[in-house]
Tab-separated table of N, CA and C in Angstrom:
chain	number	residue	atom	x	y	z
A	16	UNK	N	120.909	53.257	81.085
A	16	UNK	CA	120.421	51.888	80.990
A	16	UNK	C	121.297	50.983	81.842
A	17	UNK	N	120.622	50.106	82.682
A	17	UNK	CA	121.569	49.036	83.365
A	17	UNK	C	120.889	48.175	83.109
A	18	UNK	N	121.223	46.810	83.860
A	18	UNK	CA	120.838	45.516	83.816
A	18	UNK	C	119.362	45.663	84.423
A	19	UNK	N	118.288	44.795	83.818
A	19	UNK	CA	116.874	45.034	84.258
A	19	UNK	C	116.142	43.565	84.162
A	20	UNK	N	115.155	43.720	84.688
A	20	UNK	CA	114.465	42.296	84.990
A	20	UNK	C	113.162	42.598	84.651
A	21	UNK	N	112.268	41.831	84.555
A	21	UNK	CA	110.512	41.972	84.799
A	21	UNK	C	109.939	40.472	86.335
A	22	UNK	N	109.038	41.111	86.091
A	22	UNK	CA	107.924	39.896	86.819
A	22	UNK	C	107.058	40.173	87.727
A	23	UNK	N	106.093	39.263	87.543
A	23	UNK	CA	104.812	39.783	87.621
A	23	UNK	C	103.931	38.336	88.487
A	24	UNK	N	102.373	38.620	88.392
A	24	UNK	CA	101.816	37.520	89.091
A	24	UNK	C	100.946	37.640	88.851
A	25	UNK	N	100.072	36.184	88.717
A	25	UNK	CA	98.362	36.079	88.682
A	25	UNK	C	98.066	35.769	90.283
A	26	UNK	N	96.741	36.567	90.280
A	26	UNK	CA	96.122	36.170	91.325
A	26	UNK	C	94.500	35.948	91.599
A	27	UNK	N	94.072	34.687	92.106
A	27	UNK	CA	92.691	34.974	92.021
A	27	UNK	C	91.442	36.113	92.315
A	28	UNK	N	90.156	36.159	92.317
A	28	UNK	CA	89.514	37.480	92.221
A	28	UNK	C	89.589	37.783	94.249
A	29	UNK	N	90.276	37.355	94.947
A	29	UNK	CA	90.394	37.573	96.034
A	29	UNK	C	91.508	37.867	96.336
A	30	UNK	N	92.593	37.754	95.544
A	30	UNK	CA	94.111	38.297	95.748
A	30	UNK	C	94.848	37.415	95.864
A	31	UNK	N	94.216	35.784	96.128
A	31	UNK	CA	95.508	35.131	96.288
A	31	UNK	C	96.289	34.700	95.713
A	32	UNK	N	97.473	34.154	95.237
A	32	UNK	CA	98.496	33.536	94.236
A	32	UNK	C	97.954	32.328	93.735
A	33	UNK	N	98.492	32.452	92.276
A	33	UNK	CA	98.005	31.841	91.601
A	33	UNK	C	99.472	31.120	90.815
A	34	UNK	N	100.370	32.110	90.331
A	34	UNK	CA	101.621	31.541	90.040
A	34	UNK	C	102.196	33.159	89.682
A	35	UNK	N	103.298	32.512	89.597
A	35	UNK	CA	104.389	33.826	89.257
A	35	UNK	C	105.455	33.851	87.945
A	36	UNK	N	105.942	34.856	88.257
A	36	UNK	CA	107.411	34.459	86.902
A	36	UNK	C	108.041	35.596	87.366
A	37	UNK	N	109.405	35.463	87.030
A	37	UNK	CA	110.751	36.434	87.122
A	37	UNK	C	111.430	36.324	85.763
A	38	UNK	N	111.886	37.077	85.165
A	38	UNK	CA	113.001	37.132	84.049
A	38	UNK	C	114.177	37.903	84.397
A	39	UNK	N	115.365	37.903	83.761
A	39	UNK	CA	116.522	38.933	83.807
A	39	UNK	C	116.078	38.868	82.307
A	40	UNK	N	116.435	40.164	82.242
A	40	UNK	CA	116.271	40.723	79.954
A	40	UNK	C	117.610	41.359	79.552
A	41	UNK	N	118.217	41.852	80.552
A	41	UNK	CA	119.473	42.240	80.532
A	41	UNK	C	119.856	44.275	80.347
A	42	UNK	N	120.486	45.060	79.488
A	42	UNK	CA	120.324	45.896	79.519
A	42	UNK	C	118.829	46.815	78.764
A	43	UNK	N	118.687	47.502	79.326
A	43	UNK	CA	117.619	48.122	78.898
A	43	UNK	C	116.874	49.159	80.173
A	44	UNK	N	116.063	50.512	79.290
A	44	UNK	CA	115.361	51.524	80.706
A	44	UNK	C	114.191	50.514	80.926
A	45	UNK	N	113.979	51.963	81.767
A	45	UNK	CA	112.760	50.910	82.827
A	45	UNK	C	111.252	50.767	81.849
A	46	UNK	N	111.265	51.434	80.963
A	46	UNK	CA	109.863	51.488	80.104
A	46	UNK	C	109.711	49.894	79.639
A	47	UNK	N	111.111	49.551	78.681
A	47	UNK	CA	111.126	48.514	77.681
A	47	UNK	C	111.157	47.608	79.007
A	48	UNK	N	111.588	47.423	79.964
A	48	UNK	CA	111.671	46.248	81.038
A	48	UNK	C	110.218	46.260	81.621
A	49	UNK	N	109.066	47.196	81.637
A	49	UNK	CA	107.725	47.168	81.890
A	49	UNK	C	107.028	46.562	80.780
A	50	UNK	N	107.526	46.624	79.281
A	50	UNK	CA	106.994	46.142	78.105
A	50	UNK	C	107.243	44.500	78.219
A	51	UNK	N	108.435	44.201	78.624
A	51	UNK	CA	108.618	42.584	78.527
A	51	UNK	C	107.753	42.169	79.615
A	52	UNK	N	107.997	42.728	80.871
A	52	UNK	CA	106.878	42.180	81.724
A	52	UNK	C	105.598	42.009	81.911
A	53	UNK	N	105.052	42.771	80.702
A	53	UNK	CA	103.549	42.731	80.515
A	53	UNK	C	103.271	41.951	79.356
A	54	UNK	N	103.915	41.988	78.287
A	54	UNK	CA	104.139	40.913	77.123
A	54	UNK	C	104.632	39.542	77.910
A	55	UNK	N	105.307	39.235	78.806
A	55	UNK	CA	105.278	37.779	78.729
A	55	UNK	C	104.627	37.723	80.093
A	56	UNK	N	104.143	38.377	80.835
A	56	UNK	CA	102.712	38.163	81.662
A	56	UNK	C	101.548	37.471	80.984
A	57	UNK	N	101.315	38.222	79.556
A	57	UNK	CA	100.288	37.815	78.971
A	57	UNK	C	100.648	36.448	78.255
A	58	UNK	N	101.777	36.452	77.507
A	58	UNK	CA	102.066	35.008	76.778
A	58	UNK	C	101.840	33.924	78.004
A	59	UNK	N	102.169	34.170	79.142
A	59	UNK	CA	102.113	33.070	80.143
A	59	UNK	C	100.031	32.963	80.448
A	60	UNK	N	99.821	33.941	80.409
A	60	UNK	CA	98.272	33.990	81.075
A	60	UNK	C	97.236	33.155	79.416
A	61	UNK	N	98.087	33.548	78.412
A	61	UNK	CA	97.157	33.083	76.926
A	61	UNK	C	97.466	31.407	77.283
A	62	UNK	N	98.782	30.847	77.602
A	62	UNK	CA	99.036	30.012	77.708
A	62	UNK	C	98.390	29.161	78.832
A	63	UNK	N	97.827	29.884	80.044
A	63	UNK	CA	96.944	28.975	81.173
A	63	UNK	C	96.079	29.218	80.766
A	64	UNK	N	95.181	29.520	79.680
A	64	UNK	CA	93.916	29.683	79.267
A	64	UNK	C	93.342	30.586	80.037
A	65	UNK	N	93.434	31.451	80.903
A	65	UNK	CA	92.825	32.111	81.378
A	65	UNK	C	92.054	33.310	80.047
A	66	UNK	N	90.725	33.380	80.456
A	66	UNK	CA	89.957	34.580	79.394
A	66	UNK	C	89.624	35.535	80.040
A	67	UNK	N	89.576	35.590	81.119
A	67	UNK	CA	89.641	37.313	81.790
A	67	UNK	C	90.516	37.747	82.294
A	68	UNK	N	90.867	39.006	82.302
A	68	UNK	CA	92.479	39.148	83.029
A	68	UNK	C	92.611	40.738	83.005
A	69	UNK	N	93.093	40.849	84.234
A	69	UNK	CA	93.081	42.357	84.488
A	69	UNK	C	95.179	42.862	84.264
A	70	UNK	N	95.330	43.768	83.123
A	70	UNK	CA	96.347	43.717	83.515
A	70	UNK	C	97.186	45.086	84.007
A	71	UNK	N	97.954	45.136	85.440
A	71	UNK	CA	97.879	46.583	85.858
A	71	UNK	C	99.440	46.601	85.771
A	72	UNK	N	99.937	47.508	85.845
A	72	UNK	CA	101.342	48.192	85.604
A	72	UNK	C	101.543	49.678	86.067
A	73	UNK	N	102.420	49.368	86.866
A	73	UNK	CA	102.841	51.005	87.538
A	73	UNK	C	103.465	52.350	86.342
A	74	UNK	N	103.701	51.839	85.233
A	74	UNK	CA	103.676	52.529	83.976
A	74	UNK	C	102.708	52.829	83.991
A	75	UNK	N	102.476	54.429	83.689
A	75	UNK	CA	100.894	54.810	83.191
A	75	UNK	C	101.400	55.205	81.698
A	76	UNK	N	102.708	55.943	81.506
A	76	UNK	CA	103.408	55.532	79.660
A	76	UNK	C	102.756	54.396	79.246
A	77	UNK	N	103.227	53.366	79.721
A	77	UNK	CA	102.731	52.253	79.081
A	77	UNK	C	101.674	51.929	78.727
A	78	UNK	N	100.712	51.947	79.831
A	78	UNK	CA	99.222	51.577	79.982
A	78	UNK	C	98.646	52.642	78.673
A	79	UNK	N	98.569	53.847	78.786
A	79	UNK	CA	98.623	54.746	77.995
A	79	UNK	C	99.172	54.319	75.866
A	80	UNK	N	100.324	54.091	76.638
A	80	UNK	CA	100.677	53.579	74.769
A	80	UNK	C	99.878	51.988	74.554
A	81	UNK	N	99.753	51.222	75.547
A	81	UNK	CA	98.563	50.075	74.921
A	81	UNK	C	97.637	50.492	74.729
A	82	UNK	N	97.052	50.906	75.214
A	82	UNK	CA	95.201	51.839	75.305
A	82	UNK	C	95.623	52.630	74.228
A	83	UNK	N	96.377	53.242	73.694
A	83	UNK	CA	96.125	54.343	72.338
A	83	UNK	C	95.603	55.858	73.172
A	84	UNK	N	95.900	55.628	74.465
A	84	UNK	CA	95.319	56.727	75.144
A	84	UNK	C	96.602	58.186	74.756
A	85	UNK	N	97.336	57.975	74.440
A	85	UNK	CA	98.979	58.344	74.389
A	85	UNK	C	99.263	58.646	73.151
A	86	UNK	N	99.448	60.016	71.766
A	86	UNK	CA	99.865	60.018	70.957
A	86	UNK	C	101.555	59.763	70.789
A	87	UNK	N	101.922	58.512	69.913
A	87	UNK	CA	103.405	58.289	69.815
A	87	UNK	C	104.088	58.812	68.670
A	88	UNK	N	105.078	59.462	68.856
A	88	UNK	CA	105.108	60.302	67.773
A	88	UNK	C	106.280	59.194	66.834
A	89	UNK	N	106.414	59.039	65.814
A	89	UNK	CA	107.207	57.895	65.189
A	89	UNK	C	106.494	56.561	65.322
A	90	UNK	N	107.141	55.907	65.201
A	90	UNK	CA	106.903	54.269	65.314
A	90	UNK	C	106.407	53.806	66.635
A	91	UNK	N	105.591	53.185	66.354
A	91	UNK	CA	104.930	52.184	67.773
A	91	UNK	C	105.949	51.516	68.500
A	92	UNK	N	106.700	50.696	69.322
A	92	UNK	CA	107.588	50.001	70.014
A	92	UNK	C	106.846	48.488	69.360
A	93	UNK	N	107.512	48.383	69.243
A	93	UNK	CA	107.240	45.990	68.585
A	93	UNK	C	106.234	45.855	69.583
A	94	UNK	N	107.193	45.909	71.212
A	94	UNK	CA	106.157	45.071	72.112
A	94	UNK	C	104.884	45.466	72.186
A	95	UNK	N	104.618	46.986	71.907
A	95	UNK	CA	103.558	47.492	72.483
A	95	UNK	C	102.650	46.792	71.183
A	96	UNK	N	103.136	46.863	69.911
A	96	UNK	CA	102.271	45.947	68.660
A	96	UNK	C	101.995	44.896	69.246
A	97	UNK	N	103.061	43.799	69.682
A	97	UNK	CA	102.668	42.273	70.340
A	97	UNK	C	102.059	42.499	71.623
A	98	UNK	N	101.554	43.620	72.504
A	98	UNK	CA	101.300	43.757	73.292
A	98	UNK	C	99.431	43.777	72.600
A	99	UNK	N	99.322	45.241	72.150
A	99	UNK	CA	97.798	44.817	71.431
A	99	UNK	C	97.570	43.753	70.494
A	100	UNK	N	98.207	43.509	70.183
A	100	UNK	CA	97.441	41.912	68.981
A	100	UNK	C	97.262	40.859	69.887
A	101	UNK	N	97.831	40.813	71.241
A	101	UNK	CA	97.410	39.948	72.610
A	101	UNK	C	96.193	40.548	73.119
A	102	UNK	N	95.932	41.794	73.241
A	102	UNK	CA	94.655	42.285	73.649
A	102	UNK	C	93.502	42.192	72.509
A	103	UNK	N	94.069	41.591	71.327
A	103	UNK	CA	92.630	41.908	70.299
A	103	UNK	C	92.331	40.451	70.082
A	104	UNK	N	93.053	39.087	70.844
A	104	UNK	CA	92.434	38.140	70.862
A	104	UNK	C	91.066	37.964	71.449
A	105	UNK	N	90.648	36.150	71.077
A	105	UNK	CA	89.408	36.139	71.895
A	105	UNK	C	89.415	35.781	73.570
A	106	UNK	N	89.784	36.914	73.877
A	106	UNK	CA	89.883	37.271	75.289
A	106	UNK	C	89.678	38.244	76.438
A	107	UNK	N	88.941	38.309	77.690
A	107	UNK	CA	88.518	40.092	77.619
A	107	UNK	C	89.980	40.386	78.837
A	108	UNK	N	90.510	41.768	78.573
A	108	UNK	CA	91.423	41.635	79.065
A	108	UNK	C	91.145	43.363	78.989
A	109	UNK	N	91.292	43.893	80.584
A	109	UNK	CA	91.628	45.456	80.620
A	109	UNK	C	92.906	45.590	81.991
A	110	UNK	N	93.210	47.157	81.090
A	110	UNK	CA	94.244	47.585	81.042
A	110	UNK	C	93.916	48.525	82.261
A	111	UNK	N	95.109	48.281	83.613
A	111	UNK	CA	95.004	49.755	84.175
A	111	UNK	C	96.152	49.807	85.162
A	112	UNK	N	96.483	51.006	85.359
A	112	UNK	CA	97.423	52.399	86.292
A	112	UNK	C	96.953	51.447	87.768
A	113	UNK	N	98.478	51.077	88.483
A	113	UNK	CA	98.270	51.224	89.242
A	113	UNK	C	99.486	51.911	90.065
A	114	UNK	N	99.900	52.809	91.362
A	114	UNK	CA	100.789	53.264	91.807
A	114	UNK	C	101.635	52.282	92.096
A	115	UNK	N	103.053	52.545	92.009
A	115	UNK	CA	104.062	51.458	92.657
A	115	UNK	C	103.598	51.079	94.106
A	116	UNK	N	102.948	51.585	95.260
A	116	UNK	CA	103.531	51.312	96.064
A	116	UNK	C	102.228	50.243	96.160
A	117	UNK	N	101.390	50.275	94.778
A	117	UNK	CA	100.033	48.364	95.035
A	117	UNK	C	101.154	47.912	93.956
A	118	UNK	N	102.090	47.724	93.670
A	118	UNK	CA	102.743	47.230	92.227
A	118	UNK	C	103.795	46.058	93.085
A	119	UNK	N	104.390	46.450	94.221
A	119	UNK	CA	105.187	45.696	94.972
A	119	UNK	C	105.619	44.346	94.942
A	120	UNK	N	104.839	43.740	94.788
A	120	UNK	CA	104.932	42.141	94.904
A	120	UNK	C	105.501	42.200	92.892
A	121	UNK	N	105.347	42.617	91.719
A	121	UNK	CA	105.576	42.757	90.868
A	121	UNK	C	107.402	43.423	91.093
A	122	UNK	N	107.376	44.471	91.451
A	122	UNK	CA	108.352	44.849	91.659
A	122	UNK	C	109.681	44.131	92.270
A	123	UNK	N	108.879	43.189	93.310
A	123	UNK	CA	110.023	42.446	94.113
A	123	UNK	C	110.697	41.641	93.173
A	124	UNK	N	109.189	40.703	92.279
A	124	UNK	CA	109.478	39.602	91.427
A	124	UNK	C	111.254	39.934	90.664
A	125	UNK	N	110.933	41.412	89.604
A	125	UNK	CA	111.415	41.753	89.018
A	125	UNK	C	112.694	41.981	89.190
A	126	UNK	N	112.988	42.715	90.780
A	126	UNK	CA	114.451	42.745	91.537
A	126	UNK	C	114.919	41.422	91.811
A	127	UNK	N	114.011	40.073	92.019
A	127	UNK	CA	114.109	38.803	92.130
A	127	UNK	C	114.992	38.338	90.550
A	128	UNK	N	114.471	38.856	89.812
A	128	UNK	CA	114.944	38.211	88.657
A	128	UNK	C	116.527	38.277	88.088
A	129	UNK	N	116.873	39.730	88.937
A	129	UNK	CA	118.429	39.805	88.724
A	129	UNK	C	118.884	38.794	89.431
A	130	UNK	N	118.929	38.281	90.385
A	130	UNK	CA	119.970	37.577	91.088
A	130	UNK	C	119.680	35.735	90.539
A	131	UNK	N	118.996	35.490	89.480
A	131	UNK	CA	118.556	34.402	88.417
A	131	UNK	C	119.836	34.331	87.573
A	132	UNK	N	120.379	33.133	87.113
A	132	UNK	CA	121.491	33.242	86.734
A	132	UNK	C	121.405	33.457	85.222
A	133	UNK	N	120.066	32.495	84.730
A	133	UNK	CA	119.571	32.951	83.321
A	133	UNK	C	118.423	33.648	82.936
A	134	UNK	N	118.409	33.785	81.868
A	134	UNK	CA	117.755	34.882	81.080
A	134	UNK	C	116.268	34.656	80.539
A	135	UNK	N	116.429	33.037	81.064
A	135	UNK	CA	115.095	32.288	80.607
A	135	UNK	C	113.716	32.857	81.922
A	136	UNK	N	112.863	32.717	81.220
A	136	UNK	CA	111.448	32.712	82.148
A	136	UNK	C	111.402	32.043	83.575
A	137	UNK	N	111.429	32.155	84.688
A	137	UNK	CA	111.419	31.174	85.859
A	137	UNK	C	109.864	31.341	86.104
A	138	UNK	N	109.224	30.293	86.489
A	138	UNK	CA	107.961	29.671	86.502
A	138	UNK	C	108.064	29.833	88.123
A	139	UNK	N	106.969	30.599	88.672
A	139	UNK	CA	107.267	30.327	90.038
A	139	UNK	C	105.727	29.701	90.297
A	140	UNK	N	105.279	28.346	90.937
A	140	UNK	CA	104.353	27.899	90.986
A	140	UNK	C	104.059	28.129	92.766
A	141	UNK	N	104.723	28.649	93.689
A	141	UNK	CA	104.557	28.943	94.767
A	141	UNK	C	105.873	30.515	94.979
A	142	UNK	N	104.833	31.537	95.766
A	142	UNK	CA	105.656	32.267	96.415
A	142	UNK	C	106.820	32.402	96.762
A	143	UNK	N	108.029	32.831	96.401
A	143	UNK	CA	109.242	32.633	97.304
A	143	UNK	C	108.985	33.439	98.831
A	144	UNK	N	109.601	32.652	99.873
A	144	UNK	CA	109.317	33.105	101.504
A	144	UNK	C	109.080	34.584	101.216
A	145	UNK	N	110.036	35.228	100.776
A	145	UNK	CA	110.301	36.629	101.099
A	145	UNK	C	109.411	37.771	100.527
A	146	UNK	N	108.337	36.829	99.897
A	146	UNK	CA	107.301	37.778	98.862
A	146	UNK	C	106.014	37.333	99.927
A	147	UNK	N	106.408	36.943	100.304
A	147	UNK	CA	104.654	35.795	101.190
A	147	UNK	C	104.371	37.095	102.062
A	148	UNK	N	105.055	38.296	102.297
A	148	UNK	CA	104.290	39.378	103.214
A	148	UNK	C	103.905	40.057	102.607
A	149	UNK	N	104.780	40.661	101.710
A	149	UNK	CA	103.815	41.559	100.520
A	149	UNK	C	102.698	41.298	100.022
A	150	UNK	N	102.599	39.734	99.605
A	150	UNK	CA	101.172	39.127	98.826
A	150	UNK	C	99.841	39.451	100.371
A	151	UNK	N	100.381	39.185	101.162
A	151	UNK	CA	99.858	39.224	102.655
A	151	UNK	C	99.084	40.541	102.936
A	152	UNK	N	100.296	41.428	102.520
A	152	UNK	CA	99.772	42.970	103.057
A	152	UNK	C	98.991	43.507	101.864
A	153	UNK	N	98.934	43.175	100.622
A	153	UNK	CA	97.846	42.497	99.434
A	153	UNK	C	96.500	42.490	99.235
A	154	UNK	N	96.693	41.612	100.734
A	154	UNK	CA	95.430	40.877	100.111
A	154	UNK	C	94.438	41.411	101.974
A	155	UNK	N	95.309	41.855	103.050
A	155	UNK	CA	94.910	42.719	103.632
A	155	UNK	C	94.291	43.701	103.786
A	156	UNK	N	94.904	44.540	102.865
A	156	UNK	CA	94.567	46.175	102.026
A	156	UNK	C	95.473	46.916	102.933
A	157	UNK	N	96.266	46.374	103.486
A	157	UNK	CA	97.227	47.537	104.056
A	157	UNK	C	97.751	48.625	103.320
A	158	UNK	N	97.673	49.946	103.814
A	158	UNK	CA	97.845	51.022	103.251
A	158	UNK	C	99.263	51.447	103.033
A	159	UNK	N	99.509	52.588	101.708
A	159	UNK	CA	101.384	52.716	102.040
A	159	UNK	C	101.418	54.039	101.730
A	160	UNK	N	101.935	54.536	102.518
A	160	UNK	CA	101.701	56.299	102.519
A	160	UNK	C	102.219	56.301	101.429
A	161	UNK	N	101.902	57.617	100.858
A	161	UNK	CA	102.599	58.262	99.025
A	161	UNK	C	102.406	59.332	99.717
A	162	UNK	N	103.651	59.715	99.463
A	162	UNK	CA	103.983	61.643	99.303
A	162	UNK	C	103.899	62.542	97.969
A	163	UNK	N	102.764	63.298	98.514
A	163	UNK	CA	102.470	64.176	97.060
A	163	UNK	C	102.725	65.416	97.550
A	164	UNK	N	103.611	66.306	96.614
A	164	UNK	CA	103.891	67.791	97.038
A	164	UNK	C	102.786	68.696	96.957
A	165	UNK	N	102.478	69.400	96.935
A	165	UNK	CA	101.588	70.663	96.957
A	165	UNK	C	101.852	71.800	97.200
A	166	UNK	N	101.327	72.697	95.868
A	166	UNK	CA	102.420	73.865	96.059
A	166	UNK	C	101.372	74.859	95.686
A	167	UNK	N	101.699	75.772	97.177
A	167	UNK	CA	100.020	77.015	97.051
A	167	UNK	C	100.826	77.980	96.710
């Protein structure tokens, strides 16, 4: 476990920015730092009223333990509880897998969030410069090679 961050982004049905957020959460693995980032993705999205909302995460664990797609053996995780009682509002909201290398602009947020001095939510209502290519290559469809082994 080291120091970990979340953050994430809305974007309209064409890809473009809509607003952002970064957190630092502090120690914790990378699962529970995918749980805060999708739990306060959504507290921020219940909060702009938005009622449709797609929400994707390079966790397929995760996606998996929200969906119930995933037997957990013991106890549920809190967030993943506050995670569905956010999905069983009156709101339509689906869940899906996406690979890190469409997750990026999420990812940056999140590495963004360590170098935040606090621990609080940062509201990003415009892009920082250094994310404006990623959102770019986005909303492009530029492709990003993935290496998959194969073994005959």
């Amino acid at each position: 476990m080291g120091l970990a961050g979340c953050g994430g982004l809305f974007r309209d049905s064409n890809g473009r920015w809509l607003k952002g957020y970064a957190q630092k959460i502090g120690a914790c693995d990378a699962l529970h730092a995918e749980m805060w980032g999708m739990y306060t993705g959504m507290q921020m999205a219940r909060r702009q009223g938005f009622t449709h909302i797609i929400v994707e995460s390079d966790s397929k664990l995760l996606i998996d333990m929200v969906t119930g797609s995933c037997k957990l053996n013991g106890k549920t995780p809190i967030l993943v509880r506050r995670i569905r009682d956010f999905a069983n509002l009156q709101w339509h909201i689906t869940f899906k897998h996406t690979w890190r290398e469409g997750n990026r602009c999420a990812d940056w947020l999140a590495n963004f969030s360590l170098s935040q001095s606090s621990f609080d939510v940062r509201n990003l209502e415009t892009p920082p410069r250094e994310l404006q290519s990623l959102i770019f290559d986005d909303i492009s469809g530029a492709c990003m090679p993935r290496n998959v082994n194969v073994i005959l």
